[in-house]
PDB file of C-alpha atoms in Angstrom:
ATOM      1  CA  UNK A   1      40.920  14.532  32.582  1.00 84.00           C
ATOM      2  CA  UNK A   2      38.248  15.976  34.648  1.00 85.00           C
ATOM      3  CA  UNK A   3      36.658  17.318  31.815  1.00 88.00           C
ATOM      4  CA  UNK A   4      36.657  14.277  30.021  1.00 88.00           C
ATOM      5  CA  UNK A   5      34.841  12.520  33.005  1.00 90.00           C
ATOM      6  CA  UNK A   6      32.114  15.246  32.764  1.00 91.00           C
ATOM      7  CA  UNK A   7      31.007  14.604  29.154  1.00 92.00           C
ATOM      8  CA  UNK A   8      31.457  11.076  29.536  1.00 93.00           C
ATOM      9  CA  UNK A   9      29.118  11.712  32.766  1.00 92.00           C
ATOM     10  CA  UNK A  10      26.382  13.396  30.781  1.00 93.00           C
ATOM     11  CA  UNK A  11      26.549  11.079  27.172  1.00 94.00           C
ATOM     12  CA  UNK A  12      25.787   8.168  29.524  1.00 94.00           C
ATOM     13  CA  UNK A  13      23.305  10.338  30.965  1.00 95.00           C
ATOM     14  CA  UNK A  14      21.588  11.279  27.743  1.00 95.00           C
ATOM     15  CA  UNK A  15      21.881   7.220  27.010  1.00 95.00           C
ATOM     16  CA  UNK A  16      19.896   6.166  30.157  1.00 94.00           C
ATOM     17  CA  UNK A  17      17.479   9.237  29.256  1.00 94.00           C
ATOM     18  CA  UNK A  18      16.694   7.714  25.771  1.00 92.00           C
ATOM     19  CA  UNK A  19      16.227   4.199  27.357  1.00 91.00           C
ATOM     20  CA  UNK A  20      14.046   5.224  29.423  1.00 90.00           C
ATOM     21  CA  UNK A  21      11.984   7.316  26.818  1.00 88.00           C
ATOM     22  CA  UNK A  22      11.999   3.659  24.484  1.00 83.00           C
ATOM     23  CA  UNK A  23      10.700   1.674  27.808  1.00 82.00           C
ATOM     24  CA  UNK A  24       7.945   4.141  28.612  1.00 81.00           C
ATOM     25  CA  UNK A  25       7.244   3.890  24.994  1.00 75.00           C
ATOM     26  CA  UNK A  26       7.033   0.505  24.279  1.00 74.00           C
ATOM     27  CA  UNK A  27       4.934  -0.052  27.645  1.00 73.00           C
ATOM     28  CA  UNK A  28       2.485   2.603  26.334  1.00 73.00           C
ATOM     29  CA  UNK A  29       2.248   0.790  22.430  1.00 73.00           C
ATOM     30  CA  UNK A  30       1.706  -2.861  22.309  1.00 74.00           C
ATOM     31  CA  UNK A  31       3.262  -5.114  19.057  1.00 73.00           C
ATOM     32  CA  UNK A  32      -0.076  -4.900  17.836  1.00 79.00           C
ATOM     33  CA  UNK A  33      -0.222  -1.246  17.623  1.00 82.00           C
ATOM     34  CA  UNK A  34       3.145  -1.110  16.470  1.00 80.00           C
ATOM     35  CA  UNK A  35       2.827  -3.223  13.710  1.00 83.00           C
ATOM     36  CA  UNK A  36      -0.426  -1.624  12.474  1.00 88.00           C
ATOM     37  CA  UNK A  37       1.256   1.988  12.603  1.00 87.00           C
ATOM     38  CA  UNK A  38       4.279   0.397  10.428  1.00 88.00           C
ATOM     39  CA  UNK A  39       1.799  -1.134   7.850  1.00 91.00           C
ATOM     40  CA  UNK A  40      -0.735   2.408   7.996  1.00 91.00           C
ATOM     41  CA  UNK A  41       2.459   3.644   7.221  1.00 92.00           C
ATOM     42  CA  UNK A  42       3.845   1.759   4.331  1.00 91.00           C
ATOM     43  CA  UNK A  43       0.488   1.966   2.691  1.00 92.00           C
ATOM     44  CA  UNK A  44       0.997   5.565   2.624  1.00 91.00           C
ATOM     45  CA  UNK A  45       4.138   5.581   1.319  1.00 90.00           C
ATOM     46  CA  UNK A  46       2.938   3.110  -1.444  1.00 91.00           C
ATOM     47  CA  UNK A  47      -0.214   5.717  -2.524  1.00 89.00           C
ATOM     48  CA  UNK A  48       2.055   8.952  -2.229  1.00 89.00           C
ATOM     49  CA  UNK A  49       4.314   6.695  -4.735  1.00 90.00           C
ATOM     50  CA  UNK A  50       1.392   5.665  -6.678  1.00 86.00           C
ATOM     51  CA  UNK A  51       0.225   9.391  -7.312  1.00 84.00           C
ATOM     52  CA  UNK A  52       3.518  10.273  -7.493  1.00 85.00           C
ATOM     53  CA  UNK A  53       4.038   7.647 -10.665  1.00 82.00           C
ATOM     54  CA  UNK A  54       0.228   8.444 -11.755  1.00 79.00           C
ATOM     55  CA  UNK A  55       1.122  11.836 -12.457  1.00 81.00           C
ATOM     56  CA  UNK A  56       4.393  11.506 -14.286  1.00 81.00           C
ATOM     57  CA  UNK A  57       2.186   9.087 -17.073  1.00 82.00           C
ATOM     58  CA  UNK A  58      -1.176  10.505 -17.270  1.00 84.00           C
ATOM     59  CA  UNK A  59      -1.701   9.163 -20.643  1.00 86.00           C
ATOM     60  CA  UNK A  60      -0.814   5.607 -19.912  1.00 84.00           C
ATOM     61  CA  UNK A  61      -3.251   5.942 -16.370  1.00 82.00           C
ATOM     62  CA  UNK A  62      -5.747   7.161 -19.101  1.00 87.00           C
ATOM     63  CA  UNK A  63      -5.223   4.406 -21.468  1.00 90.00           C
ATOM     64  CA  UNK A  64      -5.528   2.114 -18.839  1.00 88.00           C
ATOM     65  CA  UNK A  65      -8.747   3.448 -17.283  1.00 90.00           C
ATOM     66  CA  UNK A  66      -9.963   3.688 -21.009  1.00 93.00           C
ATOM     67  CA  UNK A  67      -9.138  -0.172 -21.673  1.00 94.00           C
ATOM     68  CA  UNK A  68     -10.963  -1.401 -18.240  1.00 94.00           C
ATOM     69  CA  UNK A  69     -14.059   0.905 -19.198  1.00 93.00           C
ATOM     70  CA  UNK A  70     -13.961  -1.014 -22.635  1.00 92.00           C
ATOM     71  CA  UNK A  71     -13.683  -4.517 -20.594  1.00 91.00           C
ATOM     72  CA  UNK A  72     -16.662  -3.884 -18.635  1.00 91.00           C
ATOM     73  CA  UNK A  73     -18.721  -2.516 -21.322  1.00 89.00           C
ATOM     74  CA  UNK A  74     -17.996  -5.410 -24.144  1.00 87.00           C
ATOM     75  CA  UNK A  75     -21.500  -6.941 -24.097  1.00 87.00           C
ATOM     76  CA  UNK A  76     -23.356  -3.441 -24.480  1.00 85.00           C
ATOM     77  CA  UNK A  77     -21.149  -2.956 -27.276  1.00 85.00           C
ATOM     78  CA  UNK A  78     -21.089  -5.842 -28.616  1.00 85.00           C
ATOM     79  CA  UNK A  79     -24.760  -5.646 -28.463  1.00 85.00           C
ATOM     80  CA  UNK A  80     -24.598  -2.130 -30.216  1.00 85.00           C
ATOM     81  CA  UNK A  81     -22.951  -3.652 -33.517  1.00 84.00           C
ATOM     82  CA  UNK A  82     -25.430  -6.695 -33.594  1.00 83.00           C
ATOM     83  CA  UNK A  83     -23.377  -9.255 -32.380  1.00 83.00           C
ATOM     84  CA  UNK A  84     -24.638 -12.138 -29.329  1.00 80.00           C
ATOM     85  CA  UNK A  85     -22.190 -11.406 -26.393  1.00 70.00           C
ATOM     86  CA  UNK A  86     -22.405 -15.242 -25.216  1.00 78.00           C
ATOM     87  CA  UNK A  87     -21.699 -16.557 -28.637  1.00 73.00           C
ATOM     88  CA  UNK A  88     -17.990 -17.382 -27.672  1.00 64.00           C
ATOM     89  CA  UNK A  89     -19.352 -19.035 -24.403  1.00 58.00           C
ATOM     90  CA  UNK A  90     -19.686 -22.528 -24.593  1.00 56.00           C
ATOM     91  CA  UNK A  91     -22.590 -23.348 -26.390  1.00 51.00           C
ATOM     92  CA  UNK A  92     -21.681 -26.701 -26.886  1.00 49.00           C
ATOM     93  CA  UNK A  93     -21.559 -27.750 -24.096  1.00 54.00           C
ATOM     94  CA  UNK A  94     -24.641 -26.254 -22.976  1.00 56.00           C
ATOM     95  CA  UNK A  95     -26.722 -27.751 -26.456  1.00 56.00           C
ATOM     96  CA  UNK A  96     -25.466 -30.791 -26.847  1.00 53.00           C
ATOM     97  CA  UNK A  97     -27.722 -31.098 -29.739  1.00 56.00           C
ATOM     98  CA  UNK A  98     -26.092 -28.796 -31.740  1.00 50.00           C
TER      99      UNK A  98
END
């Protein structure tokens, strides 16, 4: 029984130690800080995932890099081949004469 009594002794012991480690440490971070660390945090997680994903379909991240290149560059292009880039814009109703 003794025995028993001593490692009951020390568990609680260990449990006051550990609440008094989590008060120190909350009066040392604020909620602020806390909730910025959890969000740094996630947003790592979320790019490791990212690269992790990014590397397993390099030809689809390449496809899709490819197609927003295209986007951006659809007037030079379109310029290239001899077409007006604005000619789907709404003339119309910028002539009304027309």
């Amino acid at each position: 029984m003794l025995e028993d009594k001593y490692m009951r002794d020390s568990a609680r012991a260990l449990v006051e130690a550990d609440i008094e480690h989590l008060k120190s440490d909350f009066a040392h971070k604020g909620l602020g800080e806390r909730a910025i660390e959890r969000v740094r945090e996630g947003a790592t997680d979320l790019y490791e995932e990212a690269a992790d994903m990014a590397g397993d379909n390099k030809g689809a991240l390449a496809a899709l890099i490819a197609a927003i290149v295209v986007w951006f560059a659809r007037n030079p292009i379109m310029e290239l081949f001899g077409r007006d880039p604005n000619e789907g814009d709404d003339a119309a109703t910028e002539n009304p004469e027309r």
